[in-house]
Coordinates of C-alpha atoms in Angstrom, one line a residue:
Chain N
V1 CA 35.4 67.0 50.6
A2 CA 33.5 63.9 51.5
R3 CA 35.2 64.1 54.8
E4 CA 33.7 67.6 55.4
S5 CA 37.1 69.0 56.2
Q6 CA 39.4 71.5 54.5
I7 CA 42.3 71.0 56.9
V8 CA 45.6 69.8 55.6
L9 CA 47.7 68.2 58.3
G10 CA 51.3 69.4 57.8
L11 CA 53.9 66.8 58.7
D12 CA 57.3 68.5 59.2
P13 CA 58.8 66.2 61.9
D14 CA 61.8 67.5 63.8
P15 CA 63.6 64.4 65.3
A16 CA 64.5 66.5 68.3
R17 CA 60.9 67.3 69.1
L18 CA 58.8 64.2 68.5
W19 CA 56.0 62.9 70.6
P20 CA 57.6 61.0 73.5
E21 CA 55.8 57.8 72.7
A22 CA 57.4 57.7 69.3
V23 CA 60.9 58.1 70.6
D24 CA 60.4 55.4 73.3
G25 CA 59.0 52.7 71.2
G26 CA 60.4 50.4 68.6
T27 CA 63.6 52.1 67.6
G28 CA 66.0 49.2 68.0
H29 CA 69.8 49.6 68.1
G30 CA 70.7 50.4 64.5
P31 CA 72.5 53.5 63.1
A32 CA 71.2 56.9 64.3
A33 CA 69.6 57.7 60.9
E34 CA 67.6 54.5 60.9
R35 CA 66.5 54.9 64.5
A36 CA 65.6 58.5 64.0
A37 CA 63.7 57.6 60.8
A38 CA 61.8 54.9 62.7
A39 CA 60.9 57.4 65.4
V40 CA 59.8 59.9 62.8
T41 CA 57.6 57.3 61.2
A42 CA 56.0 56.4 64.6
H43 CA 55.5 60.0 65.4
C44 CA 53.8 60.8 62.1
R45 CA 51.6 57.7 62.3
A46 CA 50.5 58.8 65.8
V47 CA 49.8 62.3 64.6
I48 CA 47.8 61.0 61.7
D49 CA 45.8 58.6 64.0
A50 CA 45.0 61.5 66.3
A51 CA 44.3 64.4 64.0
G52 CA 43.7 62.7 60.7
P53 CA 39.9 62.1 61.2
A54 CA 39.5 65.9 61.3
C55 CA 41.5 66.5 58.1
V56 CA 41.3 65.8 54.4
A57 CA 45.0 65.5 53.6
V58 CA 48.5 65.3 55.0
K59 CA 51.3 67.5 53.7
P60 CA 54.7 66.0 54.4
Q61 CA 57.5 68.6 54.2
L62 CA 60.0 66.7 52.1
A63 CA 63.0 68.5 53.6
C64 CA 62.3 67.0 57.0
F65 CA 62.6 63.5 55.6
E66 CA 65.5 64.1 53.2
R67 CA 67.7 65.2 56.1
L68 CA 67.6 61.6 57.4
G69 CA 69.0 60.3 54.0
A70 CA 67.8 57.0 52.6
P71 CA 66.1 55.9 55.9
G72 CA 64.2 59.3 55.7
W73 CA 62.9 58.4 52.3
V74 CA 61.7 55.0 53.7
A75 CA 59.9 56.9 56.5
L76 CA 58.3 59.3 53.9
A77 CA 56.9 56.3 51.9
A78 CA 55.7 54.6 55.1
V79 CA 54.0 57.8 56.4
A80 CA 52.4 58.4 53.0
G81 CA 51.1 54.8 52.9
H82 CA 49.7 55.2 56.5
A83 CA 47.9 58.4 55.5
R84 CA 46.4 56.8 52.4
D85 CA 45.2 53.8 54.5
A86 CA 43.5 56.4 56.8
G87 CA 41.6 57.8 53.8
L88 CA 43.7 61.0 53.6
L89 CA 45.1 62.6 50.4
V90 CA 48.9 63.0 50.3
L91 CA 50.3 66.4 49.3
A92 CA 54.1 66.3 48.8
D93 CA 55.5 69.7 49.8
G94 CA 58.9 70.0 48.1
K95 CA 58.4 73.2 46.1
R96 CA 60.4 71.7 43.2
G97 CA 61.1 73.5 39.9
D98 CA 63.6 72.8 37.2
I99 CA 64.1 72.5 33.4
D100 CA 62.7 69.9 31.1
V101 CA 64.4 66.5 31.9
S102 CA 64.9 67.4 35.5
A103 CA 61.3 68.5 36.0
A104 CA 60.2 65.3 34.3
A105 CA 62.3 63.4 36.9
Y106 CA 60.6 65.2 39.7
G107 CA 57.3 64.3 38.2
Q108 CA 58.4 60.6 38.1
A109 CA 59.6 60.9 41.7
L110 CA 56.4 62.4 43.1
V111 CA 53.4 61.1 41.0
G112 CA 54.8 58.9 38.3
S113 CA 57.2 56.0 37.7
T114 CA 60.6 55.6 36.1
P115 CA 61.3 53.1 33.3
T116 CA 64.5 51.1 34.0
P117 CA 66.0 48.0 32.4
F118 CA 64.8 46.1 35.4
G119 CA 61.2 47.3 35.3
A120 CA 59.3 50.4 36.2
V121 CA 60.1 52.0 39.6
A122 CA 57.1 53.6 41.2
G123 CA 57.4 57.1 42.8
L124 CA 55.9 58.4 46.0
G125 CA 52.4 58.2 44.6
A126 CA 51.4 61.6 45.9
D127 CA 47.9 63.0 45.1
A128 CA 49.4 66.5 44.7
F129 CA 52.6 68.4 45.1
T130 CA 53.9 72.0 45.4
A131 CA 55.9 73.7 42.7
N132 CA 58.1 76.8 42.3
P133 CA 57.3 79.1 39.3
Y134 CA 60.6 81.1 39.1
M135 CA 62.0 79.3 36.0
G136 CA 58.9 79.9 33.9
I137 CA 56.0 78.3 32.2
D138 CA 57.9 75.5 30.4
T139 CA 59.2 74.2 33.7
L140 CA 55.7 74.3 35.2
T141 CA 54.0 72.5 32.3
V142 CA 56.3 69.5 32.5
L143 CA 55.1 69.2 36.1
T144 CA 51.4 69.8 35.4
D145 CA 51.5 67.3 32.5
A146 CA 53.0 64.7 34.8
A147 CA 50.4 65.4 37.4
R148 CA 47.5 65.2 35.0
R149 CA 48.7 61.8 33.7
A150 CA 48.5 60.6 37.3
A151 CA 45.2 62.4 38.0
A152 CA 47.1 64.4 40.6
G153 CA 47.2 68.1 41.4
V154 CA 49.8 70.8 41.6
F155 CA 49.9 73.8 43.9
V156 CA 52.1 76.6 42.5
L157 CA 53.8 79.0 44.8
V158 CA 52.1 82.4 44.2
R159 CA 52.4 84.6 47.3
T160 CA 53.8 83.0 50.4
S161 CA 53.3 83.7 54.1
N162 CA 56.9 84.6 55.0
P163 CA 58.2 88.2 55.5
G164 CA 60.6 87.7 52.5
A165 CA 57.6 87.5 50.2
A166 CA 58.1 91.3 49.9
D167 CA 61.6 90.9 48.4
V168 CA 60.7 89.2 45.1
E169 CA 57.0 88.1 44.9
D170 CA 55.7 91.6 45.8
L171 CA 57.9 93.5 43.2
A172 CA 55.9 96.0 41.1
L173 CA 56.0 95.3 37.4
E174 CA 56.4 97.9 34.6
S175 CA 53.3 96.4 33.0
G176 CA 51.3 97.0 36.1
G177 CA 50.6 94.8 39.2
R178 CA 52.9 92.8 41.3
L179 CA 55.0 89.8 40.3
W180 CA 52.7 87.5 42.3
E181 CA 49.7 88.8 40.3
R182 CA 51.6 87.9 37.0
V183 CA 52.3 84.4 38.4
A184 CA 48.7 84.1 39.4
A185 CA 47.7 84.8 35.8
I186 CA 50.2 82.1 34.6
V187 CA 48.6 79.7 37.1
N188 CA 45.1 80.6 35.8
D189 CA 46.2 80.0 32.2
L190 CA 47.4 76.5 33.2
A191 CA 44.2 75.9 35.2
T192 CA 41.8 76.8 32.4
A193 CA 43.2 74.0 30.3
D194 CA 41.0 71.8 32.5
E195 CA 37.4 70.9 32.0
G196 CA 34.9 71.5 34.8
P197 CA 34.3 74.1 37.5
L198 CA 37.4 73.3 39.5
S199 CA 41.0 72.9 38.2
D200 CA 43.6 70.5 39.3
I201 CA 46.1 73.4 39.2
G202 CA 46.0 75.2 42.5
A203 CA 48.0 78.0 44.2
V204 CA 49.9 78.4 47.4
V205 CA 48.6 81.6 49.0
G206 CA 49.9 82.7 52.4
A207 CA 47.0 83.1 54.9
T208 CA 48.9 85.8 56.7
A209 CA 47.8 88.5 54.2
P210 CA 44.0 88.1 53.9
E211 CA 43.7 91.2 51.6
H212 CA 45.8 89.3 49.0
V213 CA 43.6 86.3 49.2
A214 CA 40.6 88.1 47.8
R215 CA 42.6 89.5 44.9
M216 CA 44.0 86.0 44.2
R217 CA 40.4 84.7 44.0
E218 CA 39.7 87.2 41.2
L219 CA 42.8 86.2 39.3
M220 CA 42.4 82.4 39.8
P221 CA 38.6 81.8 40.0
R222 CA 38.9 78.0 39.3
S223 CA 41.9 77.1 41.5
T224 CA 41.9 75.6 44.9
F225 CA 44.1 77.6 47.3
L226 CA 46.5 75.9 49.7
L227 CA 46.7 78.3 52.6
P228 CA 49.7 78.0 54.9
G229 CA 50.3 80.5 57.8
I230 CA 47.4 79.7 60.0
G231 CA 48.3 79.2 63.7
A232 CA 52.0 79.3 64.3
Q233 CA 52.6 82.0 61.6
G234 CA 49.7 84.2 62.8
G235 CA 47.0 83.9 60.2
R236 CA 43.4 83.4 61.2
V237 CA 40.8 81.3 59.4
E238 CA 38.1 83.8 60.2
D239 CA 39.8 86.5 58.1
L240 CA 39.8 84.4 55.0
A241 CA 36.1 83.8 54.6
P242 CA 35.3 86.7 52.2
A243 CA 37.4 85.1 49.5
F244 CA 35.5 81.8 49.7
A245 CA 31.8 82.7 49.3
P246 CA 29.4 79.9 48.3
G247 CA 29.8 78.8 44.6
R248 CA 33.5 79.8 44.4
A249 CA 36.4 77.4 44.3
G250 CA 37.7 76.3 47.7
G251 CA 40.6 76.6 50.0
L252 CA 42.6 74.2 52.0
V253 CA 44.0 75.4 55.3
T254 CA 47.3 73.9 56.3
A255 CA 48.4 73.6 59.9
S256 CA 51.5 71.8 61.3
R257 CA 52.9 73.0 64.5
S258 CA 49.7 74.4 65.8
I259 CA 48.2 70.9 65.7
V260 CA 51.3 68.7 66.5
L261 CA 52.6 70.9 69.3
A262 CA 49.1 71.9 70.7
H263 CA 49.9 69.9 73.9
E264 CA 52.7 72.3 74.8
A265 CA 50.1 75.0 75.5
S266 CA 47.2 72.9 76.8
G267 CA 49.1 70.5 79.0
S268 CA 47.0 67.6 77.9
S269 CA 48.2 64.5 76.0
P270 CA 49.8 65.1 72.6
A271 CA 47.2 63.0 70.8
G272 CA 44.3 64.6 72.6
A273 CA 45.5 68.1 72.2
A274 CA 46.2 67.5 68.5
R275 CA 42.8 66.0 67.9
A276 CA 41.1 68.9 69.7
E277 CA 43.0 71.6 67.7
A278 CA 42.4 69.8 64.4
E279 CA 38.6 69.6 65.2
R280 CA 38.6 73.3 66.1
L281 CA 40.2 74.3 62.8
R282 CA 38.0 71.9 60.9
A283 CA 34.9 73.7 62.2
A284 CA 36.3 77.1 61.7
A285 CA 37.4 76.4 58.1
W286 CA 34.4 74.5 56.8
A287 CA 33.0 77.7 55.4
L288 CA 35.9 78.2 53.0
Chain X
V1 CA 91.2 75.5 40.6
A2 CA 94.3 73.5 41.5
R3 CA 93.0 71.0 38.9
E4 CA 93.2 73.7 36.2
S5 CA 89.7 73.0 35.2
Q6 CA 86.4 74.9 35.4
I7 CA 84.3 72.1 34.1
V8 CA 81.5 70.8 36.3
L9 CA 80.4 67.3 35.3
G10 CA 76.6 67.1 35.5
L11 CA 75.3 63.8 36.6
D12 CA 71.6 63.4 35.7
P13 CA 71.5 59.6 35.1
D14 CA 68.5 58.3 33.2
P15 CA 68.1 54.6 34.1
A16 CA 66.9 53.9 30.6
R17 CA 70.0 55.4 29.0
L18 CA 73.0 54.2 31.1
W19 CA 76.3 53.1 29.7
P20 CA 75.9 49.4 28.8
E21 CA 78.7 48.3 31.1
A22 CA 76.8 49.7 34.1
V23 CA 73.6 47.9 33.3
D24 CA 75.3 44.6 32.7
G25 CA 77.4 44.4 35.8
G26 CA 76.7 43.8 39.5
T27 CA 73.0 44.4 39.7
G28 CA 71.9 41.2 41.4
H29 CA 68.3 40.1 41.6
G30 CA 66.6 42.5 44.0
P31 CA 63.7 44.8 43.5
A32 CA 63.8 47.0 40.4
A33 CA 64.5 50.2 42.4
E34 CA 67.6 48.6 44.0
R35 CA 68.9 47.1 40.8
A36 CA 68.3 50.4 38.9
A37 CA 70.0 52.4 41.7
A38 CA 73.0 50.0 41.6
A39 CA 73.2 50.4 37.9
V40 CA 73.0 54.2 38.2
T41 CA 75.8 54.1 40.8
A42 CA 78.0 52.0 38.5
H43 CA 77.2 54.3 35.6
C44 CA 78.1 57.5 37.5
R45 CA 81.3 55.9 38.9
A46 CA 82.3 55.1 35.4
V47 CA 81.5 58.6 34.2
I48 CA 83.5 60.1 37.0
D49 CA 86.5 57.8 36.3
A50 CA 86.4 58.7 32.6
A51 CA 85.7 62.4 32.6
G52 CA 86.5 63.4 36.2
P53 CA 90.2 64.1 35.6
A54 CA 89.3 66.9 33.3
C55 CA 86.7 68.4 35.8
V56 CA 86.8 70.3 39.0
A57 CA 83.4 69.2 40.4
V58 CA 80.4 66.9 39.9
K59 CA 76.8 68.2 39.9
P60 CA 74.4 65.4 40.7
Q61 CA 70.8 66.4 39.7
L62 CA 68.9 65.4 42.8
A63 CA 65.6 64.7 40.9
C64 CA 67.3 61.8 39.0
F65 CA 68.2 60.1 42.2
E66 CA 65.0 60.9 44.1
R67 CA 62.9 59.1 41.5
L68 CA 64.4 55.8 42.6
G69 CA 63.2 56.4 46.2
A70 CA 65.4 55.3 49.1
P71 CA 67.8 53.2 46.9
G72 CA 68.2 56.3 44.8
W73 CA 69.3 58.2 47.9
V74 CA 71.8 55.5 48.7
A75 CA 73.1 55.8 45.1
L76 CA 73.4 59.6 45.5
A77 CA 75.5 59.2 48.7
A78 CA 77.7 56.6 47.0
V79 CA 78.3 58.7 43.9
A80 CA 79.1 61.8 46.0
G81 CA 81.6 59.7 48.0
H82 CA 83.2 58.4 44.8
A83 CA 83.5 61.9 43.4
R84 CA 85.2 63.1 46.7
D85 CA 87.6 60.2 46.6
A86 CA 88.5 61.3 43.1
G87 CA 89.3 64.8 44.4
L88 CA 86.2 66.4 42.9
L89 CA 83.9 68.9 44.6
V90 CA 80.2 67.9 45.0
L91 CA 77.6 70.4 43.9
A92 CA 74.1 69.2 44.8
D93 CA 71.7 70.5 42.2
G94 CA 68.2 70.5 43.9
K95 CA 67.2 74.2 43.5
R96 CA 65.6 74.1 46.9
G97 CA 63.9 77.1 48.5
D98 CA 61.5 77.2 51.5
I99 CA 60.6 79.1 54.6
D100 CA 62.6 79.1 57.9
V101 CA 62.4 75.7 59.5
S102 CA 62.0 73.9 56.1
A103 CA 65.0 75.8 54.6
A104 CA 67.0 74.9 57.7
A105 CA 66.1 71.2 57.1
Y106 CA 67.3 71.4 53.5
G107 CA 70.6 72.9 54.9
Q108 CA 70.9 70.0 57.3
A109 CA 70.2 67.5 54.4
L110 CA 72.7 69.0 52.0
V111 CA 75.6 70.4 54.0
G112 CA 74.9 69.9 57.7
S113 CA 73.6 67.3 60.2
T114 CA 70.4 66.8 62.1
P115 CA 70.3 66.4 65.9
T116 CA 68.2 63.4 67.0
P117 CA 67.7 61.6 70.3
F118 CA 69.9 58.8 68.8
G119 CA 72.8 61.1 67.8
A120 CA 73.5 63.5 65.0
V121 CA 72.6 62.3 61.4
A122 CA 75.0 63.6 58.8
G123 CA 73.6 65.0 55.6
L124 CA 75.0 64.6 52.1
G125 CA 78.1 66.6 52.8
A126 CA 78.0 68.6 49.6
D127 CA 80.5 71.3 48.9
A128 CA 77.8 73.6 47.4
F129 CA 74.2 73.5 46.3
T130 CA 71.8 75.4 44.2
A131 CA 68.9 77.5 45.6
N132 CA 65.7 79.2 44.3
P133 CA 65.2 82.8 45.3
Y134 CA 61.4 83.2 44.6
M135 CA 60.3 83.2 48.2
G136 CA 62.7 86.0 49.2
I137 CA 65.8 86.9 51.2
D138 CA 64.8 85.4 54.5
T139 CA 64.5 82.0 52.8
L140 CA 68.0 82.4 51.1
T141 CA 69.8 83.6 54.3
V142 CA 68.8 80.4 56.1
L143 CA 70.5 78.4 53.3
T144 CA 73.6 80.7 53.0
D145 CA 74.0 80.6 56.8
A146 CA 73.9 76.8 56.8
A147 CA 76.4 76.7 53.9
R148 CA 78.8 79.1 55.7
R149 CA 78.7 77.0 58.8
A150 CA 79.8 74.1 56.7
A151 CA 82.4 76.1 54.6
A152 CA 80.2 75.3 51.6
G153 CA 78.8 77.5 48.8
V154 CA 75.4 78.3 47.4
F155 CA 74.5 79.0 43.8
V156 CA 71.3 81.1 43.6
L157 CA 69.2 80.8 40.4
V158 CA 69.4 84.2 38.7
R159 CA 68.7 83.8 35.0
T160 CA 68.4 80.3 33.7
S161 CA 69.0 78.8 30.2
N162 CA 65.5 77.6 29.4
P163 CA 63.0 79.4 27.1
G164 CA 60.6 79.9 30.0
A165 CA 63.2 82.3 31.6
A166 CA 61.4 84.9 29.6
D167 CA 58.1 84.4 31.5
V168 CA 59.1 85.4 35.1
E169 CA 62.9 86.0 35.4
D170 CA 62.9 88.5 32.5
L171 CA 59.8 90.6 33.6
A172 CA 60.5 94.3 33.6
L173 CA 60.1 96.0 37.0
E174 CA 58.5 99.3 37.6
S175 CA 61.6 100.5 39.4
G176 CA 63.7 99.7 36.3
G177 CA 65.6 96.7 35.1
R178 CA 64.4 93.1 34.9
L179 CA 63.5 90.7 37.7
W180 CA 66.7 88.8 37.2
E181 CA 68.7 92.0 37.7
R182 CA 66.9 92.6 41.0
V183 CA 67.7 89.0 42.1
A184 CA 71.3 89.5 41.0
A185 CA 71.5 92.5 43.4
I186 CA 70.1 90.4 46.2
V187 CA 72.7 87.8 45.5
N188 CA 75.4 90.4 45.5
D189 CA 74.2 91.8 48.9
L190 CA 74.5 88.3 50.3
A191 CA 77.9 87.8 48.7
T192 CA 79.4 91.0 50.0
A193 CA 78.9 89.8 53.6
D194 CA 82.1 87.7 52.9
E195 CA 85.7 88.7 53.3
G196 CA 88.1 88.3 50.4
P197 CA 88.0 88.8 46.7
L198 CA 85.7 85.9 45.9
S199 CA 82.4 85.1 47.6
D200 CA 81.0 81.7 48.5
I201 CA 77.6 82.9 47.2
G202 CA 77.4 82.3 43.5
A203 CA 74.8 82.5 40.8
V204 CA 73.3 80.2 38.2
V205 CA 73.5 82.0 34.9
G206 CA 72.4 80.3 31.7
A207 CA 75.1 80.2 29.1
T208 CA 72.6 80.4 26.3
A209 CA 72.4 84.2 26.6
P210 CA 76.0 85.5 26.6
E211 CA 74.9 89.1 26.5
H212 CA 73.3 88.6 29.9
V213 CA 76.4 87.1 31.4
A214 CA 78.4 90.4 31.0
R215 CA 75.6 92.3 32.7
M216 CA 75.6 89.7 35.5
R217 CA 79.2 90.2 36.0
E218 CA 78.7 94.0 36.6
L219 CA 75.9 93.3 39.1
M220 CA 77.7 90.4 40.9
P221 CA 81.5 91.2 40.7
R222 CA 82.5 88.8 43.5
S223 CA 80.4 85.8 42.7
T224 CA 81.3 82.6 40.9
F225 CA 78.9 81.9 38.1
L226 CA 77.6 78.4 37.4
L227 CA 76.9 78.3 33.7
P228 CA 74.6 75.6 32.5
G229 CA 73.4 75.4 28.9
I230 CA 76.7 74.6 27.1
G231 CA 76.5 71.7 24.6
A232 CA 73.1 70.0 24.5
Q233 CA 71.3 73.4 25.2
G234 CA 73.2 75.3 22.5
G235 CA 75.5 77.6 24.5
R236 CA 79.2 78.0 23.4
V237 CA 82.1 78.5 25.8
E238 CA 83.8 80.8 23.3
D239 CA 80.9 83.3 23.6
L240 CA 81.3 83.7 27.3
A241 CA 84.9 84.9 27.5
P242 CA 84.3 88.6 27.6
A243 CA 82.6 88.4 31.0
F244 CA 85.6 86.6 32.5
A245 CA 88.6 88.9 31.8
P246 CA 91.7 88.4 34.0
G247 CA 91.3 89.6 37.5
R248 CA 87.6 89.1 37.7
A249 CA 85.6 86.4 39.5
G250 CA 85.4 83.1 37.7
G251 CA 82.8 80.9 36.0
L252 CA 82.2 77.2 36.2
V253 CA 80.9 75.5 33.0
T254 CA 78.4 72.7 33.6
A255 CA 78.0 70.0 31.0
S256 CA 76.0 66.7 31.3
R257 CA 74.7 65.1 28.3
S258 CA 77.3 66.5 25.9
I259 CA 79.9 64.6 27.9
V260 CA 78.0 61.5 29.0
L261 CA 76.4 60.9 25.6
A262 CA 79.4 62.0 23.5
H263 CA 79.8 58.4 22.2
E264 CA 76.4 58.5 20.4
A265 CA 77.8 61.1 18.0
S266 CA 81.4 59.9 17.9
G267 CA 80.9 56.1 17.7
S268 CA 83.8 55.5 20.1
S269 CA 83.5 53.9 23.6
P270 CA 81.4 55.8 26.1
A271 CA 84.4 56.3 28.4
G272 CA 86.8 57.4 25.7
A273 CA 84.3 59.8 24.1
A274 CA 83.4 61.3 27.5
R275 CA 87.0 61.8 28.4
A276 CA 87.7 63.5 25.1
E277 CA 84.7 65.8 25.3
A278 CA 85.5 66.8 28.9
E279 CA 89.1 67.6 27.9
R280 CA 88.0 69.6 24.9
L281 CA 85.7 71.7 27.2
R282 CA 88.4 72.0 29.8
A283 CA 90.7 73.6 27.3
A284 CA 88.1 75.9 25.9
A285 CA 86.8 77.0 29.3
W286 CA 90.2 77.6 31.0
A287 CA 90.1 81.2 30.1
L288 CA 86.9 81.9 32.1

């Protein structure tokens, strides 16, 4: 917030679609996975250098790093470190959810550390991460407890921006309301365990359905919303403003391809186009 | 099935609770993460050598490897390779779920490969993986398509074995039935796109509620069930038999701590106790 931005820079690097400067430089002659991971690291560093000053956080999509195996995990740690050095928060987007000991292990991986006979092994050190609520409250509380111990945040999937959100999240319940409204109530229960006007337990709320965002705000008055779906997925920042009147909890707008691939439409340099698009979004979203 | 076993050996190694022989041997003097990952690898190899002959597959819990960072990913690949060499299937338990490009990246990570300017990077090469249905059918079909291209399987979370399953999965729908029954119908729709009597799209069905298992079988007649919750979580193989009458699709019983920590109750060697418990489960579950 001190940066006067509510833009979260999504990092979902596709090794087949990196900025040319990242592919050309410093990749050496090792195995393909290591060369690709080095190029992904260079690409994400360049994106952060270009667009980061207009953003408050980066959101690495863990799948995009995992597909490069161990070198991908090295790249993820390097990119997270670069973002932190640039003064940005790191929001690990893995949408994890699992039972007791497995959820605890995800907490150790993302925001904690793991005791071993050889000393503690530090995790990614993220400032926040996304979580999936399907398996219930006991699976979420293990994650939120881990986050609180690390002074980190959790964004729980509530109503996402994809067409398939209609298949499960939108199902009408016998007790009234939709499934996502019930999940929003669960998130709010977790959030109200905090002190203060804002909770560290937020919600992922697709920006492609602005009418839902207002209802979400009623159900989760103290949660920060993470709003994917702007840009490439068709959502518009301007449509979201009513849910974020002054004095209410805020929203973070995530944008990935619309920033990173802005040069494909504009014809200018990747870095210049990314910076311009991030600045445009920053100005548009500052009211949220 | 040629191994005459329906036991899936869960590998969720806790670095603070490894078999002593794994901690003592071959860990060198590197950073804690690398030493812990080497010990985890040695532990999982020993568990596979001891209990593997009574099992049909291993199920590494990805969280337990991710918490060791890049060395953990190296350990995961080594353990998967050791299991394959022992003739076991590899079922990657990560419960992933995400939209289009991200789901595709998970498919590349688990069962596919990733095109890069430096050549294709192979993923984990799993024979199957678990998936989370919360975000809807479009997110599942990206994963099932990736699995089919690799001749691999997917087990979709339907009704899990934890107490929190009551919070979301068990919600009653306005249209009738519970949420998990609707998800079961979605899984069956995906499964019937296959030829043949058995589908490559299975379901995760907690073994702690045997009365649900019979209903699941009605809703998903062609899907293999992955049945966690035996042993440490209180489920009993004997209670599940009615859902697996001859001529119906089968079930795979997963067991982790009840096999790996069997020596803590029996007082015998870790390997001997694990082998004995796996053999006991194999015999009990062969009817499923």
